[in-house]
């Protein structure tokens, strides 16, 4: 309850910080639409040349795009900005402001996960949802309630995996503030715009087992278009919980390292 | 009252740092077989700070002051020894412990940059679970004490350095910590603001009986606030006691100021002055000497005997000079 | 103009950048990803046959060259100059007895070298793995080099005038994001320009973006007619002239504005 209240305060404060720069609203709106147009245009150009991309047609690829936009919007809403405040040159771990975070009588992992919100990402979230719904209404038979439920589970698992990867990479900063794995991850995450199946075998293995970016978007999109079912969903749900636990463990280990490191 | 006593026993910290050598070969080698070096930052320390005491931690840069402060706040885990702060071990970072301490860092800010300080305070109030009305009344009180009402609604980025430090203090004291750690709180501020902040810290200490541990390079901070100093040098506690006793650490000296009734050069140093006497400066009728304490009486007598003295003052050397000499002598 | 000072600055900047090379390698990696995704998508779409007249091998060649050209021409001055104006660091520039363009150019050149140290080996590795097909003439090779040089100048000058809008507009970086979207669609990145449908292709031929990235690649990889090459160079030079003119005018006006407002 206390933590929910804290989240509320963080959201409120972030909103306030955002409102300090009012022009940003229009800029973000512009960016959101631009991103959407670019992404859709890319697919239209592609499917103008071919009808079928390794079993994916325009509408199922659009669903995937919708999932991708939703997942990235949630990442940009709070996970990304909160974690990014730690990583990189001149950021908290580097300049020692992280000390203040550690002195707070609140769970540190909670604090670094939820404290900064970029509310403009709600626009992207909305647009992503719209793309997803549009693509689903394009297909002849719409998914039933069970499919929607499985889809939601798969989406949650995907977001949890994304969070776990980002948290684990963030934790590495405690060993060396020069590590920029979260940035590398951001680059790799762009590969999740397209179905896992289009990539060469090596890349596919990498995106499934090493840095499971492909799983995050491809499986929810497959679930909603009926290409895959419950067993896979529960499998990635289990995997996501495991990854979450591992990342939390690594993060706490990182804090220990910070406590014993030279100032 | 024992409730905010700090006890430190055999506390020490050794950093295990990878050795870096210059050159490409060496850096490749260190990639495979890193060579570590143990750097003792703080050698076993023992001290007790009573509740409500204001103590200064002094020493030259790199002496281990910040390392000690960080260990006391639980930010850094000691390599060995015990810290007991009213029953807590800081390394465990128990919420109850964190709720009763606070740290102000002169060169770092905990304020949110783009919004007015008042809003940052409310976020902190929530983090420390202070009820809204209580938070408002505490903020009002602190704001009165610091005379900063007019800056509460301006974004922090538009505030001056001094105004920001006032905000830092409010932010750190909002939860009424029993122990306050101040690391260079007056760094870079003008004299006026420095005085104001010192006054505030004193007043806060009186009002709430908070224990204060402070590091500073400004002797004025220490003279004004702390009756007791801990001098750390090369990670060792060299002195623990009254500020005024520091002079005894080194070979004690006295300063003698003489005003002559007529201009009368004493350059070079005449032989009737004792061996340890040194002329610090000489300007018209004013003469300034430094002499070992044990020869001070003899020196005064000689001056009165040999010169047309109009006025003569014997005084203790300024603290800065003493500290400076300790830092320079190092090992003593 | 103080040329010796300029060269010294370029050298010094380069050394300090090598210190942070991992940081720049990560950035370079990030910029490689969108063309690489496009590479995978199009080669998957082409399969064993061909698409819009291009085989899989040709797509691979096109995109590998594009990765290289994109890296050479990418103007990061876009972002840095804007930050420098916003944060007031510009004062340091203006106090030095050196034309400010050197400051921008030095970080640009220093960056280029560091990026290429990363991109060339990675590009070669990808070439070995993906087996591109290439047939070109020495003349086209030289023309492509020349076009790359112009492309870099165009992208630099174009980025510069957009960046110095920061003198007047607090969020000028939103224009840069807008530009990046346009580059993505119209420079030949999302798809080779000849594959764009109808009016999109015509727009791409007129806008400056094709001449920042795609044009040099097309000269090398595709059999462009002499007329098409000539038209391309004419467009490129026209846009270059416009961009330089805009940069100069806006810079002079901007400095005047800056000294009047006091940053």
XYZ file of N, CA and C in Angstrom, chain C residues 26-253:
684
model
N 29.586 1.523 -29.024
C 28.185 1.213 -28.748
C 27.272 2.065 -29.622
N 27.601 3.351 -29.747
C 26.794 4.221 -30.607
C 26.830 3.722 -32.046
N 28.029 3.380 -32.507
C 28.172 2.913 -33.880
C 27.350 1.644 -34.084
N 27.376 0.778 -33.099
C 26.599 -0.458 -33.162
C 25.111 -0.135 -33.320
N 24.661 0.836 -32.509
C 23.260 1.230 -32.581
C 22.864 1.733 -33.963
N 23.747 2.493 -34.594
C 23.418 3.039 -35.912
C 23.442 1.979 -37.002
N 24.158 0.888 -36.746
C 24.228 -0.178 -37.744
C 22.943 -0.986 -37.791
N 22.236 -1.017 -36.666
C 21.136 -1.967 -36.552
C 19.996 -1.727 -37.555
N 19.457 -0.499 -37.697
C 18.318 -0.373 -38.630
C 18.627 -0.856 -40.045
N 19.770 -0.490 -40.643
C 20.037 -1.060 -41.967
C 20.213 -2.571 -41.936
N 20.764 -3.098 -40.838
C 20.934 -4.549 -40.775
C 19.593 -5.266 -40.692
N 18.665 -4.666 -39.926
C 17.319 -5.253 -39.865
C 16.724 -5.265 -41.264
N 16.860 -4.139 -41.965
C 16.329 -4.066 -43.329
C 16.980 -5.121 -44.210
N 18.275 -5.313 -44.007
C 18.989 -6.344 -44.784
C 18.339 -7.709 -44.578
N 18.125 -8.048 -43.305
C 17.537 -9.367 -43.016
C 16.132 -9.478 -43.599
N 15.364 -8.404 -43.421
C 13.980 -8.435 -43.903
C 13.947 -8.637 -45.414
N 14.717 -7.852 -46.143
C 14.658 -7.944 -47.601
C 15.257 -9.232 -48.114
N 16.310 -9.716 -47.469
C 16.856 -10.975 -47.992
C 15.937 -12.134 -47.656
N 15.205 -12.031 -46.533
C 14.195 -13.055 -46.253
C 13.076 -12.966 -47.286
N 12.680 -11.728 -47.617
C 11.584 -11.540 -48.570
C 11.979 -12.033 -49.959
N 13.246 -11.805 -50.331
C 13.679 -12.228 -51.662
C 13.793 -13.753 -51.740
N 14.097 -14.360 -50.593
C 14.245 -15.822 -50.578
C 15.271 -16.261 -51.599
N 14.934 -17.362 -52.321
C 15.881 -17.843 -53.328
C 15.686 -17.132 -54.658
N 14.537 -16.488 -54.833
C 14.274 -15.827 -56.100
C 14.743 -14.390 -56.087
N 13.925 -13.506 -56.657
C 14.282 -12.098 -56.625
C 13.027 -11.283 -56.343
N 13.260 -10.017 -55.968
C 12.165 -9.161 -55.549
C 12.395 -7.792 -56.166
N 11.425 -7.316 -56.925
C 11.573 -6.015 -57.575
C 12.847 -5.933 -58.396
N 13.299 -7.094 -58.915
C 14.484 -7.093 -59.761
C 15.786 -7.295 -59.011
N 15.711 -7.495 -57.696
C 16.947 -7.681 -56.939
C 16.998 -9.055 -56.311
N 18.171 -9.659 -56.380
C 18.347 -10.957 -55.724
C 18.776 -10.734 -54.278
N 18.754 -11.834 -53.554
C 19.151 -11.785 -52.156
C 20.570 -11.223 -51.999
N 21.497 -11.725 -52.843
C 22.890 -11.271 -52.769
C 23.006 -9.776 -52.987
N 22.165 -9.260 -53.914
C 22.228 -7.831 -54.210
C 21.724 -7.001 -53.033
N 20.676 -7.494 -52.386
C 20.192 -6.800 -51.184
C 21.293 -6.738 -50.129
N 21.984 -7.878 -49.975
C 23.039 -7.931 -48.959
C 24.119 -6.905 -49.281
N 24.552 -6.888 -50.548
C 25.573 -5.916 -50.934
C 25.095 -4.506 -50.665
N 23.876 -4.225 -51.128
C 23.328 -2.880 -50.969
C 23.402 -2.454 -49.521
N 22.923 -3.286 -48.619
C 22.839 -2.866 -47.218
C 24.195 -2.837 -46.524
N 25.090 -3.749 -46.906
C 26.412 -3.693 -46.271
C 27.122 -2.398 -46.647
N 27.033 -2.018 -47.915
C 27.641 -0.749 -48.332
C 26.929 0.403 -47.639
N 25.606 0.271 -47.526
C 24.834 1.340 -46.888
C 25.236 1.536 -45.431
N 25.497 0.441 -44.734
C 25.931 0.553 -43.337
C 27.186 1.417 -43.271
N 28.105 1.139 -44.195
C 29.372 1.870 -44.216
C 29.149 3.344 -44.549
N 28.391 3.583 -45.613
C 28.155 4.972 -46.042
C 27.387 5.731 -44.957
N 26.423 5.074 -44.362
C 25.636 5.709 -43.307
C 26.546 6.132 -42.160
N 27.485 5.271 -41.834
C 28.399 5.585 -40.735
C 29.315 6.748 -41.099
N 29.800 6.746 -42.344
C 30.708 7.819 -42.761
C 29.972 9.153 -42.766
N 28.738 9.133 -43.221
C 28.054 10.413 -43.394
C 27.282 10.851 -42.156
N 27.060 9.941 -41.203
C 26.239 10.315 -40.055
C 26.836 11.511 -39.344
N 26.054 12.556 -39.184
C 26.575 13.783 -38.585
C 26.106 13.873 -37.152
N 26.985 13.536 -36.236
C 26.573 13.609 -34.837
C 26.593 15.044 -34.342
N 27.202 15.926 -35.121
C 27.213 17.336 -34.765
C 25.779 17.817 -34.534
N 24.875 17.166 -35.243
C 23.442 17.403 -35.031
C 23.101 17.549 -33.569
N 23.562 16.559 -32.815
C 23.136 16.480 -31.427
C 24.038 17.323 -30.539
N 25.356 17.256 -30.780
C 26.269 17.917 -29.851
C 26.153 19.426 -29.906
N 26.047 19.996 -31.098
C 26.005 21.457 -31.191
C 24.792 22.006 -30.454
N 23.668 21.345 -30.606
C 22.461 21.782 -29.913
C 22.654 21.786 -28.402
N 23.239 20.701 -27.893
C 23.482 20.615 -26.447
C 24.405 21.736 -25.986
N 25.417 22.001 -26.816
C 26.395 23.015 -26.438
C 25.740 24.386 -26.346
N 24.834 24.657 -27.253
C 24.137 25.946 -27.204
C 23.230 25.996 -25.972
N 22.490 24.918 -25.733
C 21.558 24.899 -24.607
C 22.259 25.006 -23.257
N 23.375 24.286 -23.125
C 24.013 24.231 -21.813
C 24.977 25.373 -21.560
N 25.136 26.236 -22.546
C 25.980 27.398 -22.320
C 27.460 27.140 -22.509
N 27.815 25.905 -22.923
C 29.236 25.616 -23.154
C 29.760 26.417 -24.343
N 28.810 26.932 -25.110
C 29.186 27.686 -26.302
C 30.125 28.831 -25.958
N 29.958 29.378 -24.755
C 30.833 30.476 -24.345
C 32.307 30.097 -24.455
N 32.627 28.850 -24.076
C 34.015 28.419 -24.163
C 34.483 28.452 -25.612
N 33.597 28.033 -26.493
C 33.943 28.046 -27.925
C 34.212 29.455 -28.391
N 33.306 30.343 -27.981
C 33.386 31.701 -28.524
C 34.591 32.443 -27.971
N 35.086 31.998 -26.819
C 36.218 32.699 -26.212
C 37.540 32.304 -26.860
N 37.523 31.186 -27.589
C 38.781 30.740 -28.182
C 39.000 31.445 -29.515
N 40.284 31.705 -29.830
C 40.576 32.430 -31.077
C 40.500 31.495 -32.268
N 39.351 30.859 -32.413
C 39.254 29.790 -33.393
C 37.820 29.803 -33.905
N 37.692 29.652 -35.199
C 36.336 29.637 -35.724
C 35.575 28.447 -35.141
N 34.342 28.685 -34.759
C 33.571 27.651 -34.061
C 33.356 26.417 -34.930
N 33.417 26.592 -36.251
C 33.173 25.451 -37.117
C 34.246 24.381 -36.893
N 35.431 24.813 -36.484
C 36.489 23.851 -36.198
C 36.120 22.957 -35.034
N 35.469 23.545 -34.049
C 35.059 22.757 -32.892
C 34.122 21.651 -33.350
N 33.173 22.027 -34.196
C 32.217 21.051 -34.683
C 32.918 20.020 -35.568
N 33.774 20.516 -36.466
C 34.458 19.621 -37.393
C 35.388 18.668 -36.670
N 36.050 19.154 -35.615
C 37.022 18.302 -34.955
C 36.332 17.122 -34.286
N 35.208 17.378 -33.640
C 34.544 16.235 -33.014
C 33.986 15.327 -34.095
N 33.585 15.926 -35.207
C 33.044 15.149 -36.315
C 34.099 14.194 -36.879
N 35.275 14.742 -37.179
C 36.335 13.922 -37.769
C 36.833 12.885 -36.779
N 37.051 13.320 -35.546
C 37.538 12.400 -34.535
C 36.562 11.237 -34.395
N 35.281 11.594 -34.362
C 34.254 10.563 -34.233
C 34.298 9.595 -35.403
N 34.358 10.142 -36.605
C 34.387 9.307 -37.805
C 35.421 8.201 -37.693
N 36.639 8.602 -37.310
C 37.720 7.626 -37.269
C 37.397 6.523 -36.258
N 36.932 6.927 -35.090
C 36.637 5.927 -34.058
C 35.526 4.993 -34.537
N 34.490 5.569 -35.137
C 33.375 4.734 -35.600
C 33.841 3.739 -36.647
N 34.689 4.232 -37.558
C 35.093 3.359 -38.652
C 35.983 2.226 -38.158
N 36.766 2.492 -37.113
C 37.579 1.429 -36.516
C 36.674 0.283 -36.090
N 35.473 0.621 -35.705
C 34.516 -0.407 -35.291
C 33.772 -0.990 -36.487
N 33.302 -0.102 -37.358
C 32.361 -0.549 -38.387
C 33.033 -1.364 -39.484
N 34.253 -1.002 -39.864
C 34.892 -1.704 -40.980
C 35.130 -3.187 -40.658
N 35.731 -3.509 -39.505
C 35.881 -4.952 -39.208
C 34.543 -5.686 -39.118
N 33.559 -5.047 -38.489
C 32.252 -5.704 -38.368
C 31.638 -5.910 -39.750
N 31.779 -4.892 -40.606
C 31.243 -4.996 -41.970
C 31.909 -6.132 -42.734
N 33.229 -6.234 -42.588
C 33.959 -7.300 -43.278
C 33.495 -8.672 -42.794
N 33.343 -8.779 -41.488
C 32.893 -10.037 -40.901
C 31.529 -10.428 -41.468
N 30.620 -9.441 -41.519
C 29.284 -9.702 -42.051
C 29.365 -10.104 -43.519
N 30.281 -9.452 -44.242
C 30.425 -9.768 -45.663
C 30.858 -11.218 -45.835
N 31.771 -11.675 -44.982
C 32.223 -13.063 -45.072
C 31.072 -14.019 -44.761
N 30.279 -13.673 -43.752
C 29.179 -14.536 -43.338
C 28.042 -14.546 -44.352
N 27.716 -13.385 -44.919
C 26.488 -13.274 -45.710
C 26.712 -13.401 -47.215
N 27.958 -13.384 -47.645
C 28.298 -13.571 -49.070
C 27.548 -12.627 -50.018
N 27.920 -11.379 -50.042
C 27.269 -10.457 -50.973
C 27.746 -10.696 -52.405
N 26.934 -10.257 -53.383
C 27.369 -10.323 -54.788
C 27.605 -8.896 -55.236
N 28.731 -8.666 -55.878
C 28.954 -7.298 -56.337
C 29.631 -7.315 -57.693
N 29.151 -6.467 -58.584
C 29.854 -6.225 -59.832
C 29.758 -4.732 -60.123
N 30.907 -4.136 -60.264
C 30.888 -2.702 -60.486
C 32.102 -2.335 -61.316
N 32.090 -1.118 -61.843
C 33.224 -0.673 -62.661
C 34.069 0.286 -61.832
N 35.342 0.429 -62.192
C 36.189 1.368 -61.452
C 35.611 2.780 -61.464
N 35.012 3.155 -62.604
C 34.461 4.515 -62.688
C 33.354 4.697 -61.651
N 32.459 3.712 -61.604
C 31.371 3.807 -60.630
C 31.887 3.842 -59.204
N 32.980 3.094 -58.978
C 33.566 3.070 -57.644
C 34.030 4.471 -57.249
N 34.756 5.112 -58.182
C 35.265 6.462 -57.909
C 34.110 7.429 -57.730
N 33.127 7.341 -58.642
C 31.959 8.232 -58.535
C 31.260 8.051 -57.198
N 31.192 6.818 -56.752
C 30.520 6.533 -55.495
C 31.278 7.172 -54.333
N 32.642 7.109 -54.406
C 33.447 7.742 -53.364
C 33.172 9.247 -53.315
N 33.162 9.850 -54.520
C 32.918 11.294 -54.597
C 31.541 11.620 -54.012
N 30.568 10.805 -54.397
C 29.202 11.045 -53.902
C 29.137 10.888 -52.393
N 29.937 9.957 -51.853
C 29.954 9.774 -50.399
C 30.479 11.019 -49.708
N 31.540 11.582 -50.307
C 32.140 12.790 -49.730
C 31.118 13.928 -49.704
N 30.451 14.120 -50.831
C 29.416 15.165 -50.898
C 28.294 14.861 -49.902
N 27.976 13.577 -49.812
C 26.884 13.180 -48.919
C 27.220 13.556 -47.487
N 28.485 13.341 -47.136
C 28.899 13.683 -45.781
C 28.783 15.197 -45.556
N 29.283 15.959 -46.551
C 29.199 17.421 -46.439
C 27.759 17.860 -46.297
N 26.893 17.264 -47.118
C 25.483 17.639 -47.098
C 24.866 17.312 -45.732
N 25.154 16.121 -45.222
C 24.528 15.717 -43.966
C 25.051 16.569 -42.809
N 26.338 16.921 -42.882
C 26.935 17.753 -41.841
C 26.295 19.143 -41.854
N 26.281 19.754 -43.036
C 25.755 21.119 -43.132
C 24.267 21.135 -42.800
N 23.569 20.121 -43.273
C 22.129 20.032 -43.026
C 21.865 19.873 -41.521
N 22.641 18.991 -40.884
C 22.492 18.795 -39.444
C 22.854 20.064 -38.692
N 23.849 20.771 -39.188
C 24.327 21.973 -38.507
C 23.239 23.040 -38.470
N 22.596 23.271 -39.585
C 21.589 24.346 -39.557
C 20.395 23.958 -38.711
N 20.083 22.674 -38.699
C 18.987 22.236 -37.819
C 19.391 22.398 -36.350
N 20.659 22.054 -36.069
C 21.114 22.087 -34.674
C 21.127 23.507 -34.144
N 21.541 24.469 -34.976
C 21.651 25.824 -34.435
C 20.301 26.524 -34.341
N 19.259 25.837 -34.730
C 17.925 26.369 -34.392
C 17.767 26.455 -32.871
N 18.634 25.719 -32.176
C 18.597 25.730 -30.706
C 18.805 27.141 -30.152
N 19.363 28.032 -30.943
C 19.492 29.422 -30.502
C 18.116 30.029 -30.208
N 17.147 29.628 -30.981
C 15.817 30.240 -30.858
C 14.782 29.315 -30.227
N 14.934 28.021 -30.479
C 13.899 27.086 -30.056
C 14.485 26.145 -29.017
N 13.835 26.062 -27.851
C 14.412 25.253 -26.774
C 14.474 23.776 -27.137
N 13.495 23.308 -27.870
C 13.513 21.884 -28.177
C 13.834 21.622 -29.641
N 14.936 22.214 -30.097
C 15.297 22.035 -31.498
C 15.627 20.576 -31.798
N 15.951 19.795 -30.781
C 16.306 18.400 -31.049
C 15.119 17.609 -31.597
N 13.910 18.171 -31.431
C 12.780 17.450 -32.008
C 12.824 17.487 -33.534
N 13.407 18.564 -34.068
C 13.578 18.613 -35.522
C 14.544 17.534 -35.984
N 15.537 17.273 -35.139
C 16.516 16.254 -35.497
C 15.859 14.881 -35.510
N 14.968 14.658 -34.548
C 14.279 13.374 -34.521
C 13.385 13.252 -35.759
N 12.731 14.363 -36.107
C 11.904 14.383 -37.318
C 12.775 14.054 -38.526
N 13.959 14.668 -38.541
C 14.850 14.423 -39.655
C 15.267 12.959 -39.719
N 15.550 12.380 -38.559
C 15.960 10.976 -38.556
C 14.876 10.073 -39.126
N 13.621 10.408 -38.829
C 12.527 9.614 -39.399
C 12.498 9.752 -40.913
N 12.668 10.982 -41.373
C 12.638 11.203 -42.819
C 13.805 10.489 -43.496
N 14.971 10.558 -42.841
C 16.134 9.861 -43.389
C 15.828 8.375 -43.492
N 15.217 7.838 -42.457
C 14.951 6.409 -42.430
C 14.107 5.978 -43.627
N 13.069 6.769 -43.920
C 12.186 6.408 -45.035
C 12.791 6.763 -46.388
N 13.307 7.988 -46.499
C 13.611 8.517 -47.829
C 15.076 8.442 -48.236
N 15.935 7.897 -47.374
C 17.343 7.872 -47.763
C 17.733 6.542 -48.393
N 16.785 5.624 -48.428
C 17.131 4.309 -48.972
C 17.436 3.318 -47.877
N 17.100 3.669 -46.654
C 17.435 2.780 -45.560
C 16.377 1.698 -45.365
N 15.113 2.101 -45.304
C 14.068 1.112 -45.068
C 13.900 0.210 -46.293
N 14.152 0.780 -47.456
C 14.121 0.001 -48.685
C 14.945 0.769 -49.717
N 15.596 0.059 -50.630
C 16.291 0.792 -51.703
C 15.293 1.680 -52.438
N 15.708 2.899 -52.784
C 14.780 3.853 -53.420
C 14.039 3.244 -54.617
N 14.711 2.458 -55.480
C 13.981 1.904 -56.643
C 12.824 0.998 -56.237
N 12.788 0.533 -54.978
C 11.687 -0.333 -54.559
C 10.512 0.441 -53.980
N 10.688 1.751 -53.755
C 9.584 2.539 -53.210
C 8.482 2.660 -54.246
N 7.217 2.666 -53.747
C 6.102 2.713 -54.675
C 5.836 4.145 -55.148
N 5.572 4.254 -56.436
C 5.067 5.463 -57.101
C 5.530 6.774 -56.541
N 4.597 7.488 -55.899
C 4.881 8.865 -55.499
C 5.946 8.915 -54.410
N 6.016 7.889 -53.565
C 7.059 7.859 -52.534
C 8.433 7.976 -53.176
N 8.586 7.261 -54.314
C 9.868 7.290 -54.997
C 10.176 8.681 -55.541
N 9.127 9.317 -56.080
C 9.331 10.672 -56.632
C 9.723 11.651 -55.526
N 9.031 11.531 -54.357
C 9.371 12.408 -53.232
C 10.817 12.174 -52.818
N 11.191 10.898 -52.734
C 12.550 10.569 -52.295
C 13.594 11.174 -53.217
N 13.267 11.226 -54.513
C 14.235 11.772 -55.458
C 14.426 13.269 -55.320
N 13.398 13.927 -54.807
C 13.498 15.383 -54.687
C 14.068 15.802 -53.341
N 13.648 15.142 -52.254
C 14.137 15.507 -50.912
C 15.653 15.266 -50.813
N 16.305 15.950 -49.878
C 17.777 15.821 -49.795
C 18.265 14.499 -49.225
N 17.360 13.700 -48.623
C 17.834 12.583 -47.799
C 18.484 11.464 -48.595
N 17.968 11.236 -49.811
C 18.561 10.192 -50.637
C 20.031 10.517 -50.903
N 20.332 11.808 -50.990
C 21.687 12.214 -51.358
C 22.617 12.238 -50.165
N 22.072 11.904 -48.983
C 22.905 11.812 -47.793
C 23.398 10.383 -47.581
N 22.663 9.399 -48.076
C 23.019 8.001 -47.809
C 22.879 7.117 -49.066
N 21.665 7.063 -49.584
C 21.345 6.054 -50.590
C 22.064 6.238 -51.915
N 22.192 7.472 -52.354
C 22.724 7.738 -53.704
C 24.114 7.126 -53.937
N 25.100 7.372 -53.051
C 26.414 6.760 -53.283
C 26.350 5.230 -53.336
N 25.454 4.650 -52.535
C 25.334 3.191 -52.517
C 24.773 2.705 -53.853
N 23.769 3.435 -54.348
C 23.152 3.025 -55.615
C 24.162 3.072 -56.751
N 25.006 4.118 -56.764
C 25.995 4.214 -57.842
C 26.867 2.961 -57.860
N 27.250 2.516 -56.658
C 28.172 1.394 -56.570
C 27.476 0.069 -56.874
N 26.281 -0.098 -56.336
C 25.662 -1.421 -56.364
C 24.746 -1.611 -57.577
N 23.996 -0.577 -57.944
C 23.054 -0.708 -59.057
C 23.617 -0.088 -60.307
N 23.106 -0.564 -61.381
C 23.546 -0.064 -62.667
C 22.770 1.198 -63.012
N 23.067 2.311 -62.363
C 22.335 3.553 -62.660
C 22.755 4.065 -64.033
N 21.811 4.622 -64.761
C 22.147 5.183 -66.075
C 22.939 6.469 -65.874
N 23.678 6.881 -66.902
C 24.462 8.114 -66.811
C 23.577 9.295 -66.451
N 22.389 9.282 -67.079
C 21.470 10.391 -66.820
C 21.083 10.430 -65.347
N 20.821 9.238 -64.787
C 20.406 9.165 -63.378
C 21.533 9.631 -62.469
N 22.780 9.255 -62.839
C 23.917 9.652 -62.013
C 24.073 11.170 -62.054
N 23.965 11.724 -63.252
C 24.117 13.170 -63.412
C 23.046 13.912 -62.624
N 21.813 13.439 -62.756
C 20.700 14.042 -62.003
C 20.979 13.983 -60.509
N 21.497 12.839 -60.059
C 21.802 12.651 -58.636
C 22.813 13.666 -58.148
N 23.908 13.797 -58.900
C 24.948 14.741 -58.476
C 24.419 16.167 -58.457
N 23.614 16.499 -59.470
C 23.054 17.863 -59.514
C 22.211 18.136 -58.273
N 21.353 17.169 -57.934
C 20.500 17.324 -56.753
C 21.356 17.447 -55.501
N 22.379 16.593 -55.440
C 23.229 16.575 -54.252
C 23.899 17.930 -54.051
N 24.459 18.468 -55.143
C 25.183 19.742 -55.025
C 24.227 20.890 -54.724
N 23.045 20.851 -55.325
C 22.076 21.902 -55.034
C 21.729 21.925 -53.555
N 21.432 20.736 -53.024
C 21.072 20.669 -51.606
C 22.245 21.065 -50.716
N 23.446 20.665 -51.143
C 24.639 21.022 -50.366
C 24.754 22.541 -50.283
N 24.587 23.211 -51.437
C 24.697 24.677 -51.466
C 23.649 25.305 -50.551
N 22.425 24.791 -50.649
C 21.355 25.337 -49.801
C 21.700 25.173 -48.328
N 22.180 23.969 -47.976
C 22.465 23.682 -46.564
C 23.587 24.569 -46.042
N 24.647 24.753 -46.860
C 25.775 25.585 -46.421
C 25.305 27.023 -46.215
N 24.510 27.488 -47.174
C 24.011 28.864 -47.097
C 23.166 29.067 -45.847
N 22.275 28.116 -45.606
C 21.419 28.189 -44.421
C 22.254 28.187 -43.149
N 23.258 27.285 -43.106
C 24.094 27.179 -41.917
C 24.788 28.498 -41.620
N 25.382 29.071 -42.661
C 26.142 30.316 -42.459
C 25.237 31.431 -41.969
N 24.125 31.601 -42.663
C 23.226 32.703 -42.309
C 22.710 32.533 -40.881
N 22.252 31.313 -40.591
C 21.660 31.093 -39.274
C 22.706 31.226 -38.175
N 23.940 30.790 -38.458
C 24.994 30.873 -37.451
C 25.249 32.334 -37.081
N 25.425 33.163 -38.107
C 25.705 34.584 -37.850
C 24.552 35.205 -37.065
N 23.330 34.929 -37.526
C 22.163 35.475 -36.823
C 22.063 34.932 -35.414
